[in-house]
Amino acid sequence: MKGLNEFIGILIVLQYLYGICTTDLLINVKNQGGDIFSETITSNVSEDIITLEFQRSDGTLVTQLIDFRNKVQVIKVLVLGEEERGQHQYQVMCFVNYYYKMDFISSDAMSKLRQKNPGTIRIAEEDRGYTNYTMDLFLDATKSKLISKHIVTFCNEAADSTYTRNDDIKQWIQRLGISESLLMTAVHNFTSISVRHPEINNTTRSISVTKCADTSNLWASCSCALELCIGWYPCGLKFCKGKSDGKKIPSTYKCGIKTCKKYFIFSYYSKMKKNCLWDE
């Protein structure tokens, strides 16, 4: 009985600590089309990560994970299928990129935010425009721990559809201080197909992948484009100046957050156009 009480006591302590380290915010956001949707933003200080999740009006579920410790951003997208057009019930893609810290406030700062008016409809103060990502590599999530330990569980439903870029690999190599060959074992290329010509000394020729928007063949492999928008997120802290006292330099203090929205366009390899029907 004593052992059971001690075990329950440990669980209570762990739950308390988890509550301290993890903070959730539920934000009501209005997009450009006037639709209102809810974003859930979770900050985990002990892991130094933030996750942001929302569901679009078409049912698409978007989850963004920021791993500050390893400078990794993962955007996971669950798209509902059009079964009447031969698609599966849903498909999941993961887009893994190098993360620059100036794009989001820290997990610690995020954990300290509180909502005075939870029902308020939020509109971002700053539009950071479009960023294009050409995802030219497949990433094997089971071999991605060198990049971030969170990828393997976060992208477990996207075993054949997790993507990254050569540019991101180069950034992580510099951060980790490891050989390129070691990190490249987790990825493989799909942007071109090498065709051998034995009659010309085994030389190769690259064939570019056609854009899904440019083919009518539903079974053809192609380059798919997916556009997403993070409609509201805390992108920085605001600083105000305190009152100056005589000749003293006015002091500054944190007095709020700056909020932004950002568009992403991911171009990636699709095994068949049938899985990219929105890109028409």
Backbone as JSON, one array per atom type, in Angstrom:
{
  "sequence": "MKGLNEFIGILIVLQYLYGICTTDLLINVKNQGGDIFSETITSNVSEDIITLEFQRSDGTLVTQLIDFRNKVQVIKVLVLGEEERGQHQYQVMCFVNYYYKMDFISSDAMSKLRQKNPGTIRIAEEDRGYTNYTMDLFLDATKSKLISKHIVTFCNEAADSTYTRNDDIKQWIQRLGISESLLMTAVHNFTSISVRHPEINNTTRSISVTKCADTSNLWASCSCALELCIGWYPCGLKFCKGKSDGKKIPSTYKCGIKTCKKYFIFSYYSKMKKNCLWDE",
  "N": [[0.84, -1.21, 0.0], [1.95, 1.19, 0.78], [3.86, 1.47, -1.22], [2.2, 1.85, -3.44], [0.96, 4.29, -2.81], [3.21, 5.96, -2.89], [3.82, 5.75, -5.59], [1.55, 6.91, -6.76], [1.88, 9.45, -5.76], [4.21, 10.23, -7.13], [3.21, 10.3, -9.75], [1.41, 12.43, -9.54], [3.18, 14.54, -9.07], [4.61, 14.49, -11.48], [2.56, 15.12, -13.31], [2.01, 17.67, -12.43], [4.45, 18.98, -12.97], [4.48, 18.64, -15.74], [2.35, 20.24, -16.41], [3.43, 22.71, -15.78], [5.49, 22.9, -17.64], [4.22, 22.76, -20.07], [2.08, 24.6, -22.12], [-1.07, 25.61, -23.35], [-2.74, 27.44, -25.89], [-5.76, 28.65, -27.21], [-6.76, 30.0, -30.12], [-8.89, 32.16, -31.9], [-9.17, 32.75, -35.27], [-9.41, 34.9, -38.09], [-9.51, 34.47, -41.55], [-8.42, 35.67, -44.87], [-10.59, 35.25, -46.49], [-12.69, 35.6, -44.81], [-13.45, 33.49, -43.27], [-13.68, 31.88, -40.1], [-11.57, 30.21, -37.91], [-10.16, 27.87, -35.53], [-7.06, 27.97, -33.85], [-4.75, 25.91, -32.22], [-2.17, 26.39, -30.04], [0.67, 25.06, -28.67], [3.1, 25.11, -26.18], [6.1, 23.68, -25.18], [8.33, 23.86, -22.81], [10.4, 22.36, -21.63], [11.16, 20.6, -23.66], [11.71, 22.42, -25.53], [10.05, 23.15, -27.73], [7.44, 24.16, -30.0], [4.1, 23.66, -30.98], [1.68, 24.18, -33.48], [-1.64, 24.08, -34.48], [-4.36, 23.67, -36.78], [-7.53, 23.43, -38.47], [-8.54, 23.6, -41.79], [-11.24, 25.04, -43.73], [-11.89, 23.21, -45.71], [-11.42, 20.82, -44.55], [-8.79, 20.02, -44.35], [-6.1, 19.25, -42.24], [-3.67, 20.97, -40.55], [-0.51, 20.94, -39.09], [2.02, 22.47, -37.38], [5.32, 22.13, -36.31], [7.83, 23.42, -34.29], [11.11, 22.95, -33.6], [13.19, 24.31, -31.6], [15.65, 23.79, -30.43], [17.06, 22.2, -32.2], [16.84, 23.6, -34.52], [14.74, 23.15, -36.43], [11.94, 22.98, -38.53], [8.82, 21.5, -38.92], [6.16, 20.87, -41.02], [3.17, 19.36, -41.03], [0.7, 17.9, -43.03], [-2.57, 16.86, -43.34], [-4.62, 15.72, -45.73], [-7.9, 15.42, -46.78], [-9.32, 12.85, -48.77], [-10.79, 12.62, -52.1], [-12.95, 10.4, -52.52], [-14.72, 9.64, -54.5], [-13.3, 10.16, -56.74], [-11.36, 8.33, -56.82], [-9.39, 8.57, -54.84], [-7.59, 7.87, -51.76], [-8.95, 7.67, -48.38], [-7.67, 9.63, -46.86], [-4.57, 11.5, -47.04], [-1.21, 11.97, -45.91], [1.33, 14.37, -45.6], [4.67, 15.39, -44.86], [6.71, 18.18, -44.35], [9.94, 19.07, -43.98], [12.11, 21.41, -42.74], [15.0, 23.6, -42.38], [15.14, 25.8, -39.62], [14.8, 29.23, -38.93], [15.38, 31.29, -36.22], [14.22, 33.81, -35.92], [11.63, 33.78, -36.83], [9.58, 33.08, -35.09], [8.37, 33.49, -31.74], [10.16, 32.52, -28.77], [9.92, 29.26, -27.14], [9.81, 29.52, -24.39], [8.97, 32.21, -24.02], [6.53, 31.97, -25.27], [5.19, 30.24, -23.55], [4.53, 31.87, -21.49], [2.51, 33.49, -22.28], [-0.81, 34.76, -21.92], [-4.37, 34.62, -22.25], [-6.5, 37.28, -22.29], [-9.0, 37.79, -23.35], [-10.48, 35.25, -24.46], [-12.43, 34.69, -26.43], [-12.09, 36.49, -28.49], [-11.79, 37.47, -31.91], [-9.0, 37.03, -33.84], [-6.73, 38.89, -35.86], [-3.89, 38.89, -37.83], [-1.14, 41.14, -37.4], [0.95, 41.64, -39.18], [1.75, 40.84, -42.51], [3.68, 38.41, -43.8], [4.02, 37.48, -46.3], [4.72, 35.29, -49.15], [6.52, 32.21, -49.16], [8.48, 30.12, -51.06], [9.05, 26.68, -51.26], [10.99, 24.3, -52.64], [10.87, 21.06, -52.49], [13.22, 18.87, -52.73], [14.11, 16.41, -51.92], [13.46, 13.14, -50.64], [12.81, 12.24, -47.28], [13.78, 9.85, -44.99], [12.0, 9.12, -42.33], [12.54, 7.39, -40.22], [15.24, 7.44, -40.0], [15.92, 9.91, -39.14], [16.76, 11.0, -36.73], [19.13, 12.34, -36.2], [18.64, 14.83, -37.19], [16.22, 15.73, -35.91], [14.72, 14.45, -33.03], [12.0, 14.38, -32.91], [10.8, 14.03, -35.37], [10.37, 11.37, -36.25], [8.17, 10.35, -34.78], [6.28, 12.36, -35.13], [5.87, 12.36, -37.88], [4.93, 9.83, -38.47], [2.82, 8.81, -39.98], [3.45, 9.47, -42.5], [5.24, 7.91, -44.02], [6.17, 7.45, -46.64], [6.08, 9.94, -47.66], [7.54, 12.15, -46.68], [9.41, 15.04, -46.77], [12.35, 16.98, -47.62], [15.02, 19.41, -48.19], [17.98, 19.9, -50.21], [19.3, 22.27, -49.54], [18.53, 22.63, -46.88], [19.7, 20.4, -45.67], [22.42, 21.06, -45.89], [22.56, 23.21, -44.09], [21.99, 21.91, -41.65], [24.16, 20.18, -41.5], [26.26, 21.94, -40.98], [25.43, 22.83, -38.46], [25.41, 20.49, -36.9], [27.95, 19.51, -37.19], [28.81, 17.2, -38.51], [29.65, 14.63, -40.92], [28.73, 15.03, -44.34], [28.03, 12.74, -45.75], [27.06, 11.0, -43.8], [24.65, 12.18, -42.92], [23.28, 12.22, -45.32], [22.49, 9.64, -45.69], [19.96, 9.41, -44.8], [18.29, 10.45, -46.69], [16.95, 10.62, -50.08], [17.08, 11.35, -53.6], [14.64, 12.73, -55.86], [14.12, 14.44, -57.91], [15.01, 14.16, -60.46], [15.34, 11.68, -63.06], [17.7, 9.27, -63.71], [18.89, 8.12, -66.71], [20.51, 5.52, -68.27], [22.88, 5.26, -70.93], [24.27, 2.87, -72.58], [25.56, 2.75, -75.01], [26.86, 5.15, -75.17], [29.18, 5.32, -73.55], [28.09, 4.72, -70.98], [26.93, 7.09, -70.03], [24.73, 9.43, -68.38], [21.4, 10.78, -68.48], [19.29, 13.37, -67.46], [15.86, 13.49, -66.68], [13.38, 15.78, -66.37], [10.8, 16.14, -63.89], [7.4, 16.33, -64.64], [5.11, 19.02, -64.03], [2.25, 18.61, -61.96], [0.05, 20.12, -62.61], [0.29, 20.33, -65.31], [-0.3, 18.0, -66.59], [-2.7, 15.59, -67.72], [-2.93, 13.01, -67.1], [-3.93, 10.89, -64.71], [-2.45, 8.93, -63.47], [0.17, 9.47, -63.74], [3.46, 10.24, -62.54], [4.43, 13.28, -60.93], [5.23, 16.77, -60.28], [3.96, 18.22, -57.5], [2.12, 21.02, -56.25], [1.48, 22.62, -53.23], [-0.34, 24.89, -51.38], [-0.24, 26.68, -48.36], [-1.39, 28.46, -45.46], [-0.34, 29.97, -42.54], [-2.29, 31.5, -40.45], [-2.13, 33.14, -38.18], [0.27, 33.88, -35.82], [2.58, 34.21, -33.05], [5.13, 36.24, -33.79], [7.14, 37.77, -32.77], [8.48, 39.81, -30.09], [7.18, 42.75, -28.5], [8.59, 45.87, -27.61], [8.54, 48.47, -25.27], [9.24, 51.88, -24.38], [10.29, 53.06, -21.25], [9.52, 55.77, -18.95], [11.71, 58.51, -19.03], [14.13, 59.61, -16.68], [15.18, 62.55, -15.92], [18.41, 62.96, -17.08], [18.82, 60.38, -17.63], [18.95, 57.45, -19.7], [16.07, 56.33, -21.4], [14.44, 53.42, -20.23], [13.77, 50.15, -21.57], [11.11, 47.8, -21.98], [9.39, 44.64, -22.1], [6.34, 44.63, -23.71], [4.28, 43.27, -24.94], [3.21, 41.25, -27.76], [4.16, 40.74, -31.19], [2.23, 39.91, -34.01], [1.95, 37.67, -36.78], [1.22, 36.56, -40.16], [1.77, 33.95, -42.54], [2.51, 32.64, -45.74], [2.98, 29.5, -47.3], [4.37, 27.76, -50.01], [4.66, 24.63, -51.09], [6.5, 22.62, -53.2], [6.62, 19.4, -54.42], [7.43, 15.9, -55.0], [5.02, 13.79, -56.4], [3.7, 10.56, -56.52], [1.65, 10.02, -58.24], [-0.64, 11.9, -60.23], [-3.17, 11.71, -59.3], [-3.1, 11.96, -56.59], [-2.91, 14.62, -56.21], [-4.99, 16.42, -56.8], [-5.9, 18.98, -56.3], [-4.14, 20.65, -57.52], [-4.76, 21.83, -60.15]],
  "CA": [[0.0, 0.0, 0.0], [2.86, 2.32, 0.83], [4.46, 1.6, -2.55], [1.18, 2.39, -4.33], [0.82, 5.71, -2.49], [4.39, 6.65, -3.41], [3.69, 5.79, -7.05], [0.53, 7.92, -7.07], [2.5, 10.74, -5.47], [5.11, 10.54, -8.24], [2.38, 10.67, -10.9], [0.88, 13.77, -9.3], [4.29, 15.47, -9.27], [4.91, 14.53, -12.92], [1.48, 15.86, -13.94], [2.19, 19.08, -12.07], [5.58, 19.49, -13.73], [4.07, 18.7, -17.14], [1.5, 21.43, -16.54], [4.29, 23.89, -15.76], [6.33, 22.93, -18.84], [3.39, 22.76, -21.27], [1.02, 25.6, -22.1], [-1.91, 25.61, -24.54], [-3.58, 28.59, -26.19], [-6.74, 28.43, -28.26], [-6.9, 31.31, -30.76], [-9.85, 32.27, -32.99], [-8.5, 33.5, -36.33], [-10.18, 35.16, -39.31], [-8.63, 34.53, -42.72], [-8.76, 36.7, -45.85], [-11.92, 34.97, -47.03], [-13.7, 35.86, -43.79], [-13.72, 32.28, -42.48], [-13.1, 31.87, -38.75], [-11.17, 28.87, -37.47], [-9.44, 27.87, -34.26], [-5.7, 27.46, -33.8], [-4.24, 25.5, -30.92], [-0.72, 26.57, -29.96], [1.19, 24.41, -27.47], [4.51, 25.35, -25.92], [6.73, 22.75, -24.24], [9.61, 24.51, -22.49], [11.43, 21.36, -21.34], [11.62, 20.06, -24.94], [11.99, 23.61, -26.35], [9.3, 23.04, -28.98], [6.1, 24.73, -30.11], [3.26, 23.11, -32.05], [0.52, 25.0, -33.85], [-2.52, 23.2, -35.28], [-5.68, 24.17, -37.14], [-8.2, 22.71, -39.56], [-9.1, 24.5, -42.78], [-12.67, 24.82, -44.01], [-12.04, 22.03, -46.58], [-11.12, 19.64, -43.76], [-7.34, 19.8, -44.26], [-5.54, 19.47, -40.92], [-2.29, 21.46, -40.66], [0.19, 20.98, -37.81], [3.39, 22.98, -37.49], [6.16, 21.88, -35.14], [9.11, 24.13, -34.28], [12.09, 22.4, -32.67], [14.17, 25.38, -31.5], [16.95, 23.25, -30.02], [17.75, 21.65, -33.37], [16.59, 24.48, -35.66], [13.96, 22.36, -37.38], [10.5, 23.22, -38.67], [8.09, 20.45, -39.64], [4.74, 21.15, -41.28], [2.47, 18.13, -41.4], [-0.58, 18.21, -43.66], [-3.47, 15.74, -43.59], [-5.59, 16.15, -46.72], [-8.98, 14.45, -46.99], [-9.38, 12.4, -50.16], [-12.04, 12.62, -52.86], [-13.09, 8.98, -52.8], [-15.43, 9.45, -55.76], [-12.33, 10.31, -57.81], [-10.37, 7.27, -56.68], [-8.38, 8.84, -53.83], [-7.76, 7.24, -50.45], [-9.73, 8.48, -47.43], [-6.85, 10.8, -46.58], [-3.13, 11.34, -47.22], [-0.43, 12.81, -44.99], [2.65, 14.78, -46.05], [5.48, 16.14, -43.9], [7.71, 19.01, -44.97], [10.92, 19.3, -42.93], [13.03, 22.47, -43.17], [15.82, 24.31, -41.41], [14.33, 26.87, -39.03], [15.5, 30.44, -38.5], [14.71, 31.62, -34.97], [13.51, 35.09, -35.92], [10.29, 33.61, -37.38], [8.61, 32.72, -34.05], [8.91, 33.77, -30.41], [10.71, 31.32, -28.14], [8.97, 28.42, -26.41], [9.69, 30.08, -23.04], [8.11, 33.4, -24.12], [5.19, 31.5, -25.64], [4.58, 29.61, -22.38], [4.11, 32.91, -20.54], [1.38, 34.25, -22.82], [-2.12, 34.46, -21.36], [-5.46, 35.23, -23.0], [-7.45, 38.07, -21.51], [-10.32, 37.64, -23.99], [-10.36, 34.05, -25.3], [-13.38, 34.65, -27.53], [-11.77, 37.53, -29.48], [-11.36, 37.04, -33.23], [-7.68, 37.62, -34.05], [-6.22, 39.15, -37.21], [-2.45, 39.14, -37.73], [-0.73, 42.52, -37.64], [1.91, 41.73, -40.27], [1.71, 39.8, -43.54], [5.05, 38.13, -44.2], [4.04, 37.09, -47.71], [4.87, 33.91, -49.61], [7.83, 31.57, -49.23], [8.44, 28.92, -51.9], [9.94, 25.6, -50.87], [11.08, 23.19, -53.59], [11.3, 19.93, -51.67], [13.88, 18.05, -53.72], [14.59, 15.17, -51.32], [12.67, 12.34, -49.71], [13.46, 12.02, -46.0], [13.38, 8.65, -44.27], [11.76, 9.59, -40.96], [13.13, 6.44, -39.27], [16.67, 7.73, -39.9], [16.01, 11.36, -39.04], [17.03, 11.44, -35.36], [20.23, 13.3, -36.21], [18.05, 16.14, -37.47], [15.36, 16.0, -34.75], [14.11, 13.22, -32.52], [10.54, 14.49, -32.97], [10.3, 13.75, -36.72], [9.94, 9.98, -36.44], [6.82, 10.16, -34.25], [5.41, 13.38, -35.72], [5.59, 12.03, -39.29], [4.81, 8.38, -38.59], [1.83, 8.46, -41.0], [3.94, 9.94, -43.79], [6.46, 7.13, -44.23], [6.62, 7.61, -48.03], [5.78, 11.3, -48.12], [8.22, 13.14, -45.86], [10.31, 15.7, -47.72], [13.24, 18.06, -47.19], [15.76, 20.01, -49.31], [19.44, 19.91, -50.13], [19.7, 23.48, -48.83], [18.35, 22.41, -45.44], [20.72, 19.43, -45.25], [23.68, 21.79, -45.74], [22.48, 23.97, -42.85], [22.08, 21.0, -40.5], [25.53, 19.66, -41.45], [27.04, 22.95, -40.28], [25.01, 22.87, -37.06], [25.75, 19.25, -36.2], [29.38, 19.24, -37.29], [29.02, 15.82, -38.92], [29.94, 14.5, -42.34], [27.56, 15.07, -45.22], [27.67, 11.37, -46.14], [26.27, 10.39, -42.73], [23.3, 12.72, -42.94], [22.65, 11.91, -46.6], [21.94, 8.27, -45.66], [18.55, 9.52, -44.44], [17.52, 11.07, -47.76], [17.26, 10.27, -51.47], [16.63, 12.35, -54.55], [13.59, 12.31, -56.8], [13.83, 15.52, -58.84], [15.34, 13.75, -61.82], [15.52, 10.25, -63.28], [18.91, 9.04, -64.49], [18.72, 7.09, -67.74], [21.83, 5.15, -68.75], [23.04, 5.01, -72.36], [25.48, 2.04, -72.69], [26.26, 3.02, -76.27], [27.61, 6.4, -75.05], [30.05, 5.18, -72.37], [27.31, 4.69, -69.74], [26.57, 8.41, -69.56], [23.35, 9.53, -67.91], [20.64, 11.96, -68.88], [18.25, 13.66, -66.47], [14.54, 13.83, -67.2], [12.67, 16.56, -65.37], [9.46, 15.68, -63.54], [6.37, 17.25, -65.1], [4.21, 19.57, -63.02], [0.94, 17.95, -61.95], [-0.91, 21.01, -63.28], [0.5, 20.29, -66.76], [-0.63, 16.68, -67.14], [-4.08, 15.12, -67.49], [-2.83, 11.59, -66.77], [-4.06, 10.75, -63.25], [-1.53, 7.92, -62.95], [1.54, 9.9, -64.01], [4.18, 10.93, -61.46], [4.52, 14.69, -61.27], [5.59, 17.7, -59.2], [2.72, 18.78, -56.95], [2.26, 22.27, -55.5], [0.5, 22.75, -52.16], [-0.24, 26.2, -50.73], [-0.77, 26.72, -47.0], [-1.23, 29.75, -44.78], [-0.44, 30.05, -41.08], [-3.0, 32.78, -40.42], [-1.84, 33.95, -36.98], [1.24, 33.29, -34.87], [3.4, 35.24, -32.4], [6.39, 36.25, -34.54], [8.15, 38.57, -32.1], [8.08, 40.55, -28.89], [7.14, 44.21, -28.6], [9.29, 46.55, -26.53], [8.13, 49.85, -25.06], [10.19, 52.67, -23.62], [9.81, 53.61, -19.99], [9.71, 57.21, -18.8], [13.08, 58.89, -18.71], [14.26, 60.38, -15.42], [16.26, 63.52, -16.11], [19.33, 62.66, -18.17], [18.95, 58.93, -17.79], [18.43, 56.88, -20.95], [14.81, 55.62, -21.13], [14.54, 51.97, -20.21], [12.8, 49.43, -22.41], [10.53, 46.61, -21.34], [8.49, 43.87, -22.95], [4.97, 45.12, -23.49], [3.31, 42.57, -25.78], [3.75, 40.43, -28.85], [3.82, 41.07, -32.57], [1.64, 38.73, -34.63], [2.17, 37.62, -38.23], [0.73, 35.43, -40.94], [2.76, 33.6, -43.54], [2.09, 31.66, -46.73], [3.97, 28.53, -47.75], [4.07, 26.98, -51.21], [5.54, 23.47, -51.15], [6.52, 21.83, -54.44], [7.18, 18.11, -54.04], [7.17, 14.8, -55.91], [3.85, 12.94, -56.14], [3.8, 9.34, -57.32], [0.63, 10.09, -59.28], [-1.43, 13.13, -60.19], [-4.41, 11.43, -58.57], [-2.91, 12.41, -55.21], [-2.66, 16.07, -56.23], [-6.08, 16.92, -57.63], [-6.11, 20.41, -56.08], [-3.19, 21.4, -58.35], [-5.29, 21.73, -61.51]],
  "C": [[0.88, 1.26, 0.0], [3.47, 2.58, -0.53], [3.49, 2.22, -3.54], [1.0, 3.89, -4.09], [2.0, 6.53, -3.02], [4.3, 6.81, -4.92], [2.68, 6.85, -7.47], [1.1, 9.32, -6.83], [3.44, 11.18, -6.58], [4.33, 10.99, -9.46], [1.84, 12.09, -10.76], [1.96, 14.82, -9.55], [4.6, 15.63, -10.76], [3.83, 15.32, -13.66], [1.61, 17.35, -13.66], [3.32, 19.71, -12.88], [5.24, 19.61, -15.2], [3.2, 19.94, -17.38], [2.32, 22.71, -16.55], [5.03, 24.04, -17.09], [5.51, 23.07, -20.12], [2.25, 23.74, -21.12], [0.26, 25.57, -23.42], [-2.65, 26.94, -24.65], [-4.52, 28.22, -27.32], [-7.09, 29.8, -28.84], [-7.94, 31.23, -31.88], [-9.29, 33.22, -34.04], [-9.44, 33.69, -37.5], [-9.21, 35.25, -40.48], [-9.12, 35.57, -43.72], [-10.15, 36.5, -46.44], [-13.04, 35.21, -46.05], [-14.05, 34.66, -42.95], [-13.02, 32.4, -41.12], [-12.79, 30.43, -38.36], [-10.34, 28.99, -36.2], [-8.04, 27.29, -34.43], [-5.38, 27.05, -32.36], [-2.73, 25.61, -30.94], [-0.26, 26.01, -28.62], [2.68, 24.67, -27.35], [5.01, 24.36, -24.88], [8.14, 23.25, -23.97], [10.71, 23.47, -22.28], [12.0, 20.76, -22.63], [12.04, 21.19, -25.89], [11.34, 23.48, -27.74], [7.97, 23.79, -28.86], [5.37, 23.99, -31.21], [2.05, 24.02, -32.24], [-0.34, 24.15, -34.78], [-3.84, 23.87, -35.56], [-6.24, 23.33, -38.29], [-8.84, 23.72, -40.51], [-10.56, 24.14, -43.05], [-12.9, 23.61, -44.92], [-11.7, 20.74, -45.86], [-9.64, 19.33, -43.61], [-6.82, 20.17, -42.87], [-4.06, 19.82, -41.06], [-1.69, 21.54, -39.26], [1.63, 21.41, -38.05], [4.12, 22.7, -36.2], [7.46, 22.65, -35.31], [9.99, 23.52, -33.19], [13.24, 23.42, -32.6], [15.57, 24.84, -31.23], [17.75, 22.77, -31.22], [17.53, 22.45, -34.65], [15.88, 23.74, -36.8], [12.51, 22.81, -37.34], [9.9, 22.06, -39.44], [6.64, 20.9, -39.8], [4.11, 19.87, -41.81], [1.08, 18.49, -41.92], [-1.36, 16.93, -43.88], [-4.58, 16.25, -44.5], [-6.64, 15.06, -46.91], [-9.07, 14.12, -48.48], [-10.76, 12.56, -50.78], [-12.25, 11.19, -53.34], [-13.82, 8.71, -54.11], [-14.52, 9.61, -56.97], [-11.16, 9.34, -57.64], [-9.29, 7.51, -55.66], [-8.64, 8.03, -52.57], [-8.54, 8.19, -49.54], [-8.98, 9.74, -47.04], [-5.4, 10.47, -46.92], [-2.41, 12.35, -46.33], [0.93, 13.09, -45.62], [3.35, 15.54, -44.94], [6.57, 16.9, -44.66], [8.67, 19.49, -43.88], [11.96, 20.3, -43.45], [13.87, 23.0, -42.03], [15.02, 25.52, -40.91], [15.21, 28.02, -38.56], [14.72, 31.06, -37.34], [13.9, 32.92, -35.0], [12.06, 34.97, -36.4], [9.21, 33.35, -36.33], [9.19, 33.11, -32.7], [9.33, 32.45, -29.77], [9.63, 30.53, -27.4], [8.75, 28.96, -24.99], [8.77, 31.3, -23.04], [6.68, 32.99, -24.43], [4.46, 30.93, -24.42], [4.04, 30.63, -21.39], [2.94, 33.74, -21.04], [0.08, 33.81, -22.17], [-3.18, 35.2, -22.17], [-6.4, 35.98, -22.07], [-8.87, 37.91, -22.03], [-10.29, 36.47, -24.96], [-11.29, 34.02, -26.51], [-13.1, 35.64, -28.65], [-11.32, 36.9, -30.79], [-10.06, 37.77, -33.57], [-7.38, 37.78, -35.55], [-4.75, 39.53, -37.07], [-2.12, 40.58, -38.1], [0.14, 42.66, -38.89], [1.77, 40.55, -41.22], [3.12, 39.59, -44.05], [5.15, 37.49, -45.58], [4.25, 35.6, -47.94], [6.33, 33.46, -49.55], [7.68, 30.28, -50.02], [9.47, 27.91, -51.41], [9.89, 24.5, -51.93], [11.7, 22.01, -52.85], [11.9, 18.86, -52.59], [14.44, 16.74, -53.17], [13.48, 14.46, -50.55], [13.48, 12.19, -48.43], [12.9, 10.76, -45.36], [13.24, 9.02, -42.79], [12.4, 8.68, -39.92], [14.63, 6.69, -39.08], [16.94, 9.21, -39.63], [16.38, 11.88, -37.65], [18.19, 12.42, -35.27], [19.73, 14.71, -36.44], [17.18, 16.58, -36.3], [14.7, 14.7, -34.32], [12.59, 13.21, -32.67], [9.97, 14.05, -34.33], [9.71, 12.35, -36.83], [8.53, 9.73, -35.91], [5.83, 11.14, -34.89], [4.97, 13.01, -37.13], [5.39, 10.53, -39.5], [3.79, 7.94, -39.64], [2.27, 8.89, -42.4], [5.25, 9.23, -44.14], [7.03, 7.32, -45.64], [6.4, 9.02, -48.55], [6.29, 12.36, -47.14], [9.35, 13.72, -46.7], [11.2, 16.72, -47.02], [13.98, 18.57, -48.42], [17.26, 19.88, -49.11], [19.94, 21.11, -49.35], [19.59, 23.32, -47.32], [19.4, 21.44, -44.9], [22.06, 20.13, -45.01], [23.7, 22.6, -44.44], [22.64, 23.07, -41.63], [23.48, 20.41, -40.37], [26.42, 20.64, -40.69], [26.71, 22.98, -38.8], [25.52, 21.66, -36.29], [27.25, 18.96, -36.2], [29.67, 17.8, -37.66], [29.26, 15.79, -40.43], [28.64, 14.49, -43.14], [27.08, 13.67, -45.56], [26.8, 10.69, -45.08], [24.84, 10.88, -42.76], [22.56, 12.35, -44.22], [22.12, 10.48, -46.66], [20.45, 8.29, -45.34], [17.69, 10.06, -45.57], [17.84, 10.43, -49.1], [16.52, 11.21, -52.4], [15.5, 11.82, -55.41], [13.37, 13.34, -57.9], [14.21, 15.18, -60.27], [15.52, 12.24, -61.87], [16.74, 10.07, -64.16], [18.7, 7.88, -65.44], [20.08, 6.78, -68.33], [21.8, 4.87, -70.25], [24.33, 4.23, -72.56], [26.28, 2.37, -73.95], [27.07, 4.31, -76.21], [28.38, 6.37, -73.72], [29.3, 5.31, -71.04], [27.02, 6.08, -69.18], [25.11, 8.44, -69.16], [22.71, 10.81, -68.4], [19.52, 12.15, -67.88], [16.96, 14.05, -67.16], [13.78, 14.57, -66.11], [11.27, 15.99, -65.12], [8.45, 16.75, -63.95], [5.54, 17.78, -63.94], [2.85, 18.88, -63.11], [-0.11, 18.79, -62.68], [-0.82, 20.9, -64.8], [0.21, 18.93, -67.37], [-2.07, 16.31, -66.8], [-4.1, 13.65, -67.1], [-2.84, 11.42, -65.25], [-3.07, 9.77, -62.64], [-0.07, 8.31, -63.15], [2.17, 10.52, -62.76], [4.41, 12.38, -61.89], [4.94, 15.5, -60.04], [4.35, 18.44, -58.75], [3.03, 20.07, -56.19], [1.13, 22.37, -54.48], [0.71, 24.08, -51.45], [-0.93, 26.15, -49.37], [-0.58, 28.12, -46.43], [-1.36, 29.55, -43.27], [-1.01, 31.44, -40.81], [-2.69, 33.69, -39.25], [-0.82, 33.21, -36.13], [2.07, 34.4, -34.26], [4.81, 35.23, -33.01], [7.47, 37.08, -33.86], [7.59, 39.25, -30.87], [8.06, 42.05, -29.18], [7.84, 44.8, -27.38], [8.84, 48.01, -26.47], [9.19, 50.57, -24.23], [9.55, 53.21, -22.34], [10.08, 55.11, -19.93], [11.15, 57.51, -18.4], [13.08, 59.76, -17.45], [15.46, 61.32, -15.56], [17.1, 63.16, -17.31], [19.5, 61.16, -18.41], [18.34, 58.47, -19.12], [17.15, 56.11, -20.63], [15.01, 54.11, -21.19], [13.5, 51.35, -21.14], [12.32, 48.2, -21.67], [9.6, 45.92, -22.32], [7.05, 44.3, -22.66], [3.95, 44.44, -24.4], [4.01, 41.74, -26.84], [3.34, 41.02, -30.19], [3.29, 39.8, -33.23], [1.76, 38.83, -36.15], [1.34, 36.5, -38.85], [1.72, 35.19, -42.06], [2.22, 32.52, -44.45], [3.26, 30.77, -47.12], [3.48, 27.89, -49.04], [5.11, 25.87, -51.3], [5.38, 22.78, -52.51], [7.24, 20.53, -54.12], [6.74, 17.03, -55.03], [5.93, 14.01, -55.45], [3.92, 11.74, -57.07], [2.77, 9.3, -58.43], [-0.19, 11.36, -59.11], [-2.7, 12.94, -59.37], [-4.33, 11.88, -57.13], [-2.7, 13.92, -55.1], [-3.74, 16.77, -57.04], [-6.34, 18.41, -57.42], [-5.22, 21.26, -57.0], [-3.6, 21.27, -59.82], [-5.6, 23.11, -62.07]]
}
